[in-house]
mmCIF file of C-alpha atoms and ligand atoms in Angstrom:
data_model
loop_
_atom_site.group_PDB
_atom_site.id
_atom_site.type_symbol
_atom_site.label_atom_id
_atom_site.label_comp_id
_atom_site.label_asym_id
_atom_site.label_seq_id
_atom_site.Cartn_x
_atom_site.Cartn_y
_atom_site.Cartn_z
ATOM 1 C CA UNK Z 272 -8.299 -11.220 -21.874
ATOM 2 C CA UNK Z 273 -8.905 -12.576 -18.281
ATOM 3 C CA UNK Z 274 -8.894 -8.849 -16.902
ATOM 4 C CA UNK Z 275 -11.950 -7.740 -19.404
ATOM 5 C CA UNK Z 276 -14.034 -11.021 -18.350
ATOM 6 C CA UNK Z 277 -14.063 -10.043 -14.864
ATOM 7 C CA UNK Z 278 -14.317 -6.752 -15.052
ATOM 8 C CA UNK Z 279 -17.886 -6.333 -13.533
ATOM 9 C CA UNK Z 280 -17.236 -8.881 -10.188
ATOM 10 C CA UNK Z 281 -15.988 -6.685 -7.803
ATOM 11 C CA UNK Z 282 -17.007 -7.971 -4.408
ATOM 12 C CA UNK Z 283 -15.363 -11.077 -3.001
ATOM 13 C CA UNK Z 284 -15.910 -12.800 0.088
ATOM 14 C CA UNK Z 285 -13.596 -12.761 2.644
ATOM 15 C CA UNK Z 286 -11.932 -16.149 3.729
ATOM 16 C CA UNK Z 287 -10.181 -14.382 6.332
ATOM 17 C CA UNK Z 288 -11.094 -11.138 8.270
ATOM 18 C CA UNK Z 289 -10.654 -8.993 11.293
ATOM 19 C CA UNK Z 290 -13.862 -7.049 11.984
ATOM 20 C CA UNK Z 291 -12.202 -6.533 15.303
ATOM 21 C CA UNK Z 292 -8.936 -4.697 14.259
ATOM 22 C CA UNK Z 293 -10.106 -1.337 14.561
ATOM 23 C CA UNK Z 294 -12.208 -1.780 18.286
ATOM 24 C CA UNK Z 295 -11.348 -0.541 21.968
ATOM 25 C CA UNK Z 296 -10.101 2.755 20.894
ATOM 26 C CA UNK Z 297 -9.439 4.958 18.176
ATOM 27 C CA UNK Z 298 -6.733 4.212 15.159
ATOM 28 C CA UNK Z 299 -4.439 7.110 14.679
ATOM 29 C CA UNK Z 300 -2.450 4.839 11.894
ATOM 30 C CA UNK Z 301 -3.448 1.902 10.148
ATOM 31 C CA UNK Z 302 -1.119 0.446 7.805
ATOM 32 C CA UNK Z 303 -1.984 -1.845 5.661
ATOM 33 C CA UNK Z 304 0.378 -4.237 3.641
ATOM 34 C CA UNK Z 305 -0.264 -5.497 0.106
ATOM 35 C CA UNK Z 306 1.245 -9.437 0.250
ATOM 36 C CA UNK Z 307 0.735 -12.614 -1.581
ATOM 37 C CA UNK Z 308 0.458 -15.678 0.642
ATOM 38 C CA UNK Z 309 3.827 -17.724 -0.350
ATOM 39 C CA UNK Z 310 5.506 -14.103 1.148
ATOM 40 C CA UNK Z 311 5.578 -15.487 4.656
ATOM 41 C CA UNK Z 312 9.519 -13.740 5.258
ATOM 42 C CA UNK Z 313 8.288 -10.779 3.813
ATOM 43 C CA UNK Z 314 5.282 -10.321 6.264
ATOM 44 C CA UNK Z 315 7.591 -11.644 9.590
ATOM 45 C CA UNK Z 316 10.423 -9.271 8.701
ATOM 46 C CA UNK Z 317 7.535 -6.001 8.355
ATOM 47 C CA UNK Z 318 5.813 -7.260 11.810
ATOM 48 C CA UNK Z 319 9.056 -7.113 13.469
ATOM 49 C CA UNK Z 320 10.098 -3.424 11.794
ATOM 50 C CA UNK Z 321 7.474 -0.925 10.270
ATOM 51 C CA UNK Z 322 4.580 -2.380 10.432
ATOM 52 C CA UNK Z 323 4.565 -3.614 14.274
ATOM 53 C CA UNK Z 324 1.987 -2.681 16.400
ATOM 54 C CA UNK Z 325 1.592 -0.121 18.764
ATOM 55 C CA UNK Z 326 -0.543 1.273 21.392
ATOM 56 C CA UNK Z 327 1.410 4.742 22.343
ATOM 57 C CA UNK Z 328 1.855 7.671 22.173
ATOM 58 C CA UNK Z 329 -0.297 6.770 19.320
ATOM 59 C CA UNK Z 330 -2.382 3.393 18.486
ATOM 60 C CA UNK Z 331 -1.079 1.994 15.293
ATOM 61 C CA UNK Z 332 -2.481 -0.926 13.320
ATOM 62 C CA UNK Z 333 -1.571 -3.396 10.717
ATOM 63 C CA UNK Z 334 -2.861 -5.787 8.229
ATOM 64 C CA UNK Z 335 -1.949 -7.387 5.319
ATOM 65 C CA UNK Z 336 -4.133 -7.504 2.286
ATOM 66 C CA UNK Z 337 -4.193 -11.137 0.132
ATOM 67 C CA UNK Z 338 -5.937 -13.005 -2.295
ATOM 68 C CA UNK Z 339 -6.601 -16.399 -2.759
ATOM 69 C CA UNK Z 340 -3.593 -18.920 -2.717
ATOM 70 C CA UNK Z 341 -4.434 -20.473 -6.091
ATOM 71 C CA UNK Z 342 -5.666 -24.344 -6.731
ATOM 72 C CA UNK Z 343 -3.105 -27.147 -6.404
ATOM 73 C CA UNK Z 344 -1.113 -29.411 -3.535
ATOM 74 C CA UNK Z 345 1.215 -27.012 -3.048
ATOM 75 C CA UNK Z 346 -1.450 -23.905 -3.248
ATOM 76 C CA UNK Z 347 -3.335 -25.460 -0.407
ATOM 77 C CA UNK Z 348 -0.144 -26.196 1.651
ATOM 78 C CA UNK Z 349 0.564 -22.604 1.887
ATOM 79 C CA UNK Z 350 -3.072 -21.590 2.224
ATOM 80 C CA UNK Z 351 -2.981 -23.911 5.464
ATOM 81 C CA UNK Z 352 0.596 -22.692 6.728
ATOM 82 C CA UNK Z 353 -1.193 -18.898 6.159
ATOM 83 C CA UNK Z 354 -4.028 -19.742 8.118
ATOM 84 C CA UNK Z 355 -1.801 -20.781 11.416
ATOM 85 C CA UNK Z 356 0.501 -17.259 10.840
ATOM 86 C CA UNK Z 357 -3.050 -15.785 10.947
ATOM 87 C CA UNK Z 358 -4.140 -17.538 14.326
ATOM 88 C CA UNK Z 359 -0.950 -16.340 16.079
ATOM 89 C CA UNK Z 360 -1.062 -12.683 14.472
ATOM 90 C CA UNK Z 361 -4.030 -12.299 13.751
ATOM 91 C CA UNK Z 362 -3.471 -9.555 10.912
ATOM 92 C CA UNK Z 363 -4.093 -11.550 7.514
ATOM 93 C CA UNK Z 364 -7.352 -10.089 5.944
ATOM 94 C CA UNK Z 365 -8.038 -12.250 2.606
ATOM 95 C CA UNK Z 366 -10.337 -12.342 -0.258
ATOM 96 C CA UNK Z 367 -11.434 -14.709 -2.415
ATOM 97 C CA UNK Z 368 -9.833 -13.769 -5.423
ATOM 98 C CA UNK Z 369 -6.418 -15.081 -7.544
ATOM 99 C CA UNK Z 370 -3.745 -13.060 -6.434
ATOM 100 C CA UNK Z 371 -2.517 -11.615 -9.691
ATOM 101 C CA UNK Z 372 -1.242 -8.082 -10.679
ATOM 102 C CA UNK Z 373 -4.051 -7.560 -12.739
ATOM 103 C CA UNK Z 374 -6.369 -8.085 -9.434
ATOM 104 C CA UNK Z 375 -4.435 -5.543 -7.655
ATOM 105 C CA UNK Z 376 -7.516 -3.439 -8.430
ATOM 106 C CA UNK Z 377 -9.546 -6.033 -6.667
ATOM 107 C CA UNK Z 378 -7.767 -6.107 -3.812
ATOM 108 C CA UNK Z 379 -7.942 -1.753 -3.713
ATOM 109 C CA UNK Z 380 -11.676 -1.463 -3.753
ATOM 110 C CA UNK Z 381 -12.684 -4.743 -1.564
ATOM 111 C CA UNK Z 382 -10.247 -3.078 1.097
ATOM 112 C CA UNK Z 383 -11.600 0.103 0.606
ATOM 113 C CA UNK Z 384 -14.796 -1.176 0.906
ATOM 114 C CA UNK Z 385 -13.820 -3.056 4.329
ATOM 115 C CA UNK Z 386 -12.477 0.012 5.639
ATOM 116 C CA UNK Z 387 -16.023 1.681 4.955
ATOM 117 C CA UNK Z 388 -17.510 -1.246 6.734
ATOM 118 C CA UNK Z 389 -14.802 -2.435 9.664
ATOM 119 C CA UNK Z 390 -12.774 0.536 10.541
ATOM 120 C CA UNK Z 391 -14.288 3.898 9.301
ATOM 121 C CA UNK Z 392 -12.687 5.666 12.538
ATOM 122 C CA UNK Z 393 -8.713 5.008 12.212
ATOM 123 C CA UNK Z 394 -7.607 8.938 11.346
ATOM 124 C CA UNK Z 395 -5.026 8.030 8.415
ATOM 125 C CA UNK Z 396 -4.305 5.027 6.544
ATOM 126 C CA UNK Z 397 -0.854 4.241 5.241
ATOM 127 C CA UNK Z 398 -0.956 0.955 2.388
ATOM 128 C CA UNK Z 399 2.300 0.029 0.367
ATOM 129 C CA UNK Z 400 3.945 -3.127 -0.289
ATOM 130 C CA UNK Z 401 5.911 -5.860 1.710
ATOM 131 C CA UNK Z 402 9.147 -5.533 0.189
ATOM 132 C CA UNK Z 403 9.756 -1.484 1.016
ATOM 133 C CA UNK Z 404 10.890 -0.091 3.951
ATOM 134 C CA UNK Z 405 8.753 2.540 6.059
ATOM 135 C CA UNK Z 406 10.013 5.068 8.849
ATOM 136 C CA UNK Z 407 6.952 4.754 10.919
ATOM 137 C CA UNK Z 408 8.013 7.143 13.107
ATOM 138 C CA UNK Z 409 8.665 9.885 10.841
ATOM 139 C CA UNK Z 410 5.219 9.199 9.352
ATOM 140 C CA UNK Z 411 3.742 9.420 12.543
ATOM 141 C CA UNK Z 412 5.631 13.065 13.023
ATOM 142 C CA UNK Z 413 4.610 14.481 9.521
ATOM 143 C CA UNK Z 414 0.929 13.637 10.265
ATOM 144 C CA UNK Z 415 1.681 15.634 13.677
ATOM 145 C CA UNK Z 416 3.365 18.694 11.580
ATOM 146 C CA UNK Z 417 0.636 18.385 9.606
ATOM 147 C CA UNK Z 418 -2.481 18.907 12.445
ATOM 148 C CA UNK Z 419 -4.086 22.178 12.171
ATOM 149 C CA UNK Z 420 -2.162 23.398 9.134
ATOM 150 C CA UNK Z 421 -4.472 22.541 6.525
ATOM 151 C CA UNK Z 422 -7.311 20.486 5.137
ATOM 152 C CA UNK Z 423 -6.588 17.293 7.203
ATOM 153 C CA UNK Z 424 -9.584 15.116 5.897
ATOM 154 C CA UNK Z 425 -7.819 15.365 2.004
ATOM 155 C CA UNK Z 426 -5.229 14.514 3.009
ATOM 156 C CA UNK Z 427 -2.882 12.062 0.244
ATOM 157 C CA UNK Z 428 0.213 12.022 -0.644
ATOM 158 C CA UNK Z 429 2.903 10.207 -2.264
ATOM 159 C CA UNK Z 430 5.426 9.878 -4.848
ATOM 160 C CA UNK Z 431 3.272 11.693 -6.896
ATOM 161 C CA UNK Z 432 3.735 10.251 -10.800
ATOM 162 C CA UNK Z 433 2.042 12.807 -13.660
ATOM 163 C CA UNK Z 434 1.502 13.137 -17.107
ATOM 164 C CA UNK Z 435 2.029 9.724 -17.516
ATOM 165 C CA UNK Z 436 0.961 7.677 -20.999
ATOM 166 C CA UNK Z 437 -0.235 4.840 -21.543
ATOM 167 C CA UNK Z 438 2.480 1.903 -21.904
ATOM 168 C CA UNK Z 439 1.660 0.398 -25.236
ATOM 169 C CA UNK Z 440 4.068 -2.083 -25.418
ATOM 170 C CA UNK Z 441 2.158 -6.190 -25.341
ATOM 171 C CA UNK Z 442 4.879 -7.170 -23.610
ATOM 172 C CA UNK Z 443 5.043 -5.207 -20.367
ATOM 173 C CA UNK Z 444 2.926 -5.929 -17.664
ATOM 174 C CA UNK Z 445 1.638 -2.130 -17.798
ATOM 175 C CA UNK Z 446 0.135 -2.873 -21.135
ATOM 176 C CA UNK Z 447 -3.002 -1.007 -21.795
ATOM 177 C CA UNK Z 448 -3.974 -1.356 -25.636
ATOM 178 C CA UNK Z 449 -5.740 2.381 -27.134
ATOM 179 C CA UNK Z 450 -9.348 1.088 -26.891
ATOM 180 C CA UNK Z 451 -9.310 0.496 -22.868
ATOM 181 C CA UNK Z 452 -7.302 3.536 -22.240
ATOM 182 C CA UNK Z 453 -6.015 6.884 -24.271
ATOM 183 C CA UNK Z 454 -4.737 10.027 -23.351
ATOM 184 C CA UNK Z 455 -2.246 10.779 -20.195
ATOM 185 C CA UNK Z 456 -2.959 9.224 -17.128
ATOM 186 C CA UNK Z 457 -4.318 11.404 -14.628
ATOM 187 C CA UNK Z 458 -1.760 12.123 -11.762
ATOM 188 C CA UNK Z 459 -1.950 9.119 -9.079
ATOM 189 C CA UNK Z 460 0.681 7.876 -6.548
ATOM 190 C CA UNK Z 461 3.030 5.279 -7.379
ATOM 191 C CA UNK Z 462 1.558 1.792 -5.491
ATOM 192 C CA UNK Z 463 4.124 0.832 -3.438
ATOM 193 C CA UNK Z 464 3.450 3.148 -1.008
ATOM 194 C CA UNK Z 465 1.049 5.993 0.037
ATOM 195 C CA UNK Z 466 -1.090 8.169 2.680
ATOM 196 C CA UNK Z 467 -4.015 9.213 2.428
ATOM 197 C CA UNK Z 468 -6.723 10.687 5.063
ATOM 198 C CA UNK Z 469 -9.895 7.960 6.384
ATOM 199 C CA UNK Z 470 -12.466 10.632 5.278
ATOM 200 C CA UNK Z 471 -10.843 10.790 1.911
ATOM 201 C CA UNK Z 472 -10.508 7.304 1.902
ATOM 202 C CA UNK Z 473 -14.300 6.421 2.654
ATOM 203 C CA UNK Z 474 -15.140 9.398 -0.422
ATOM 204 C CA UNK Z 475 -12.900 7.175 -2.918
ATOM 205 C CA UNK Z 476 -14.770 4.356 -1.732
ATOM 206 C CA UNK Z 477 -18.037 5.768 -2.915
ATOM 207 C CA UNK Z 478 -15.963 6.985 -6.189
ATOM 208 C CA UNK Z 479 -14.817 3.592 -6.939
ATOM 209 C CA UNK Z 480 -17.900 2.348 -6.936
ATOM 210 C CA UNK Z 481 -18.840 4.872 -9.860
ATOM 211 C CA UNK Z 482 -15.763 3.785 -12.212
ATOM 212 C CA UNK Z 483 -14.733 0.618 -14.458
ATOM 213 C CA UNK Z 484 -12.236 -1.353 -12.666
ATOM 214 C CA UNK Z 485 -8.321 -0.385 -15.052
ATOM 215 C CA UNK Z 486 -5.834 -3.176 -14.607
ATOM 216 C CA UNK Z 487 -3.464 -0.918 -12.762
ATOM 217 C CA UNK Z 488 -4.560 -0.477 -9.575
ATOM 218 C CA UNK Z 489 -2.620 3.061 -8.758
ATOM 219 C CA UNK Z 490 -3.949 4.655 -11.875
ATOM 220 C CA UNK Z 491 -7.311 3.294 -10.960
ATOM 221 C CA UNK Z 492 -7.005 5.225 -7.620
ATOM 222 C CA UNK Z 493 -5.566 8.499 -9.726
ATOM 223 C CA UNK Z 494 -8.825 7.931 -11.600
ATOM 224 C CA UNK Z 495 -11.339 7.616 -8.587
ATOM 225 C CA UNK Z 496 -9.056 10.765 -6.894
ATOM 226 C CA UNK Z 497 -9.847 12.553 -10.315
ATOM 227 C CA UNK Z 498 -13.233 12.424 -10.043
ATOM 228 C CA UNK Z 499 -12.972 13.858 -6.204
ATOM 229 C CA UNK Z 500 -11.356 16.928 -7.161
ATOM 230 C CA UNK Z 501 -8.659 15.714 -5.373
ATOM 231 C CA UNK Z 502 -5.168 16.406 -6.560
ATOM 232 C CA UNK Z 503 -2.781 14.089 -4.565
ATOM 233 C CA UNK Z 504 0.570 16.043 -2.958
ATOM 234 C CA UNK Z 505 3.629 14.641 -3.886
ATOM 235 C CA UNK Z 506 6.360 14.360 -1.035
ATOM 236 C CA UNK Z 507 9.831 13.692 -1.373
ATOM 237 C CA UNK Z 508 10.012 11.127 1.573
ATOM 238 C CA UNK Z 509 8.017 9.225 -0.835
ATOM 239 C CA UNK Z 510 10.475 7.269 -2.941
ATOM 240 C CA UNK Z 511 8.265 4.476 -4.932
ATOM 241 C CA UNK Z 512 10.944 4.666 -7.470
ATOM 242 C CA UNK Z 513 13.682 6.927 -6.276
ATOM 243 C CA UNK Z 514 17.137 5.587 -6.351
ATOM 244 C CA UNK Z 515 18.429 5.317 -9.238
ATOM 245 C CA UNK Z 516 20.498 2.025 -10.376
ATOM 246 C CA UNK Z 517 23.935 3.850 -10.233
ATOM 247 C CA UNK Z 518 23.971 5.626 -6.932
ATOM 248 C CA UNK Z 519 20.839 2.843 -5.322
ATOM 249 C CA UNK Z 520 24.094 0.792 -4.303
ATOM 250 C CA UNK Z 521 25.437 3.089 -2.279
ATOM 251 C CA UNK Z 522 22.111 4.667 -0.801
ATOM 252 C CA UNK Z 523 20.880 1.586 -0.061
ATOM 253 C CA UNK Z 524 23.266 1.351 2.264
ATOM 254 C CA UNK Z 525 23.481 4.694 4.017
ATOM 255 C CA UNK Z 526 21.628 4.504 7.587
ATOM 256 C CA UNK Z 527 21.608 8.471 7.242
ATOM 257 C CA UNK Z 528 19.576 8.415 3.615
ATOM 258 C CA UNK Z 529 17.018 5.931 5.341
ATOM 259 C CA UNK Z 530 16.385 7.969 8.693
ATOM 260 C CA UNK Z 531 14.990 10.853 6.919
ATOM 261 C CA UNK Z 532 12.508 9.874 4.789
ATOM 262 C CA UNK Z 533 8.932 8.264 4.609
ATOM 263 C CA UNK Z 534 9.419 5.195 2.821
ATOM 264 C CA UNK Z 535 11.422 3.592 0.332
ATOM 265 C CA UNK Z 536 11.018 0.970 -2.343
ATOM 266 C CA UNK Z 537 11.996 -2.210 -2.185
ATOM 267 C CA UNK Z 538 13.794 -4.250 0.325
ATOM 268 C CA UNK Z 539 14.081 -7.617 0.639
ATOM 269 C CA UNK Z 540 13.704 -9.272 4.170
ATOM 270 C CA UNK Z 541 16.916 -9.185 5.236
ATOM 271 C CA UNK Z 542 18.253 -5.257 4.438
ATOM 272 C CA UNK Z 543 14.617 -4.200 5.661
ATOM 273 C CA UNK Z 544 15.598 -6.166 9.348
ATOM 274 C CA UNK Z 545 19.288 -5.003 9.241
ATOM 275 C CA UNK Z 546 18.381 -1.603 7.943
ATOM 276 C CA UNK Z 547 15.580 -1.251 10.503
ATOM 277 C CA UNK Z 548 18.158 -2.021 13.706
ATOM 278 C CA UNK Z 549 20.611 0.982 12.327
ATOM 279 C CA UNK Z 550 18.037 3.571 11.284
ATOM 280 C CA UNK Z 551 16.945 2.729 15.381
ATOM 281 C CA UNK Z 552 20.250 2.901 16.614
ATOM 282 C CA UNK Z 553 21.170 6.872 18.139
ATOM 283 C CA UNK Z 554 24.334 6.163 18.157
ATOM 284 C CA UNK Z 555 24.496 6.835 13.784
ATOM 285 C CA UNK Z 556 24.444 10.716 13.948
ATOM 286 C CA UNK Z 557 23.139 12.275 10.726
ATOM 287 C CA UNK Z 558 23.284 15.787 9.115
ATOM 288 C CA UNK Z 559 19.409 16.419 8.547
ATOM 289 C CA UNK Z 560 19.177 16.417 4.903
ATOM 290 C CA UNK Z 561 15.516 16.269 3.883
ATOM 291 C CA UNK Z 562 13.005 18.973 5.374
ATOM 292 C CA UNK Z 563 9.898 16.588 5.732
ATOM 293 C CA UNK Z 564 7.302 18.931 7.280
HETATM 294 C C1 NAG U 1382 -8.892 -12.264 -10.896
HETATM 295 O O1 NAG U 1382 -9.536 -13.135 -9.982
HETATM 296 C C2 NAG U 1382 -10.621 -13.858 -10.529
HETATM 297 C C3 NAG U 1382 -11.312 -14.593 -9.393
HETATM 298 O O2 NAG U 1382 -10.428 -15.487 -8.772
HETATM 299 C C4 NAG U 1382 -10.115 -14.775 -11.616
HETATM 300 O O3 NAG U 1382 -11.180 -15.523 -12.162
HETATM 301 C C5 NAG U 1382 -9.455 -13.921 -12.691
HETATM 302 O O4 NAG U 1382 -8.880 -14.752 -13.672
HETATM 303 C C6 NAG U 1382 -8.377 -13.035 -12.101
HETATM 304 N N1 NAG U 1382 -7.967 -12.060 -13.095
HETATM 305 C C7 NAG U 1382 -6.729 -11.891 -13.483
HETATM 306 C C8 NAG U 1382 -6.492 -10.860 -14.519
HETATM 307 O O5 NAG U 1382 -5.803 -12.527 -13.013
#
């Protein structure tokens, strides 16, 4: 079992980094974008939508978080193609590691452990995937709603996922056999999206370091958010899994169920660019259906 081999390397080297992404003046937002280098239409179409940068009213961030290419002709093709997208971007951080979905937990503590190192001062931290679509802007405003209401520097939420058991099935990719893992899960947010405080995030840093890496990398962060105290807030503009196969169709295509929430699972390149342009557009009027403060 590759996953139990490895289990004690946990620090990779970087083959490409940005120590300077988080200089010349404090990060209010920096989101940062779980890829895989062949996913070069993914990463255009989220630089051109969600995840492009900004400098006001508020200075937003972005970088996207890889592993290693793989060995192979073709492996090194796209590892050179990634390295010229980096030059003109200049928002590819990657590690040394195979890009698999068992190293997703890999790629969660060595970027938690950059942001400890690189970037301690952004305020929040948004990560999810590149095939969902995020309403930056509405993020931006619940973070605003948010300031002086509460405990700021806890801050996480997400679609919140609890009580969940172990999948016990060899054939799923969720597999997790009794002796590695029993009981429910503790509550954690579902990976493809999530937002969670810098302070918070530097404290799971430190709490990572304290636990054995789990081949899931959410419930990994459930477990490190465990041992904080730290119950993460679910949010219904957090919708890792939320529409459903028999109405998705239709939602998927309603500008109006898009412009008021957080984020949504998954989009492919093209509905995230043509769903970005109408969710933009004033023109679409919407009822407000979703109270997001
Ligand atoms: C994770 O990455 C390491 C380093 O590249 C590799 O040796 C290992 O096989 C990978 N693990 C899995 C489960 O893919």
């Amino acid at each position: 079992h590759a996953f139990l081999l490895h289990r004690h390397c946990r620090y990779f080297p970087l083959l490409l980094n940005h120590p300077e992404k988080c200089q010349g003046g404090r990060v209010a937002l920096l989101i940062v974008v779980k890829s895989a280098a062949p996913h070069f239409a993914r990463r255009a179409a989220v630089r051109r939508t969600w995840g492009r940068e900004q400098e006001a009213p508020r200075r937003v961030r972005t970088l996207f978080l890889l592993g290693a290419a793989g060995q192979g002709e073709e492996a090194r093709a796209v590892q050179r193609l990634l390295e010229e997208e980096d030059r003109a971007h200049g928002d590819v951080l990657q590690w040394d590691f195979l890009d698999t979905f068992h190293n997703l937990t890999l790629k969660e503590v060595n970027f938690l452990r950059w942001l400890h190192i690189y970037c301690p001062t952004a305020d929040f931290v948004f990560k999810g995937d590149d095939d969902v679509f995020v309403h930056t802007a509405n993020v931006l405003d619940f973070l605003e709603s948010r300031r002086g209401h509460r405990d700021l520097s806890s801050l996480f939420v997400g679609d919140i996922i609890s009580r969940a058991f172990p999948i016990r099935s060899p054939r799923s990719k969720y597999y997790i056999p009794r002796e590695l893992y029993d009981g429910p899960y503790p509550p954690y947010a579902g990976g493809g999206g999530f937002l969670m405080a810098s302070p918070l995030a530097d404290r799971l840093f430190l709490a990572s370091e304290r636990i054995p890496l789990f081949p899931i990398d959410d419930v990994f962060l459930g477990m490190c958010l465990r041992s904080l105290g730290v119950v993460p807030e679910p949010h219904l503009g957090f919708r890792t899994f939320g529409i459903t196969r028999r109405r998705g169709s239709a939602m998927n295509r309603d500008p109006c169920f898009y412009k008021s929430l957080l984020m949504v699972h998954k989009l492919e390149p093209d509905a995230l660019l043509a769903m970005w342009d109408l969710v933009q557009d004033d023109r679409i009027v919407c009822a407000k259906t979703l109270h997001l403060a």
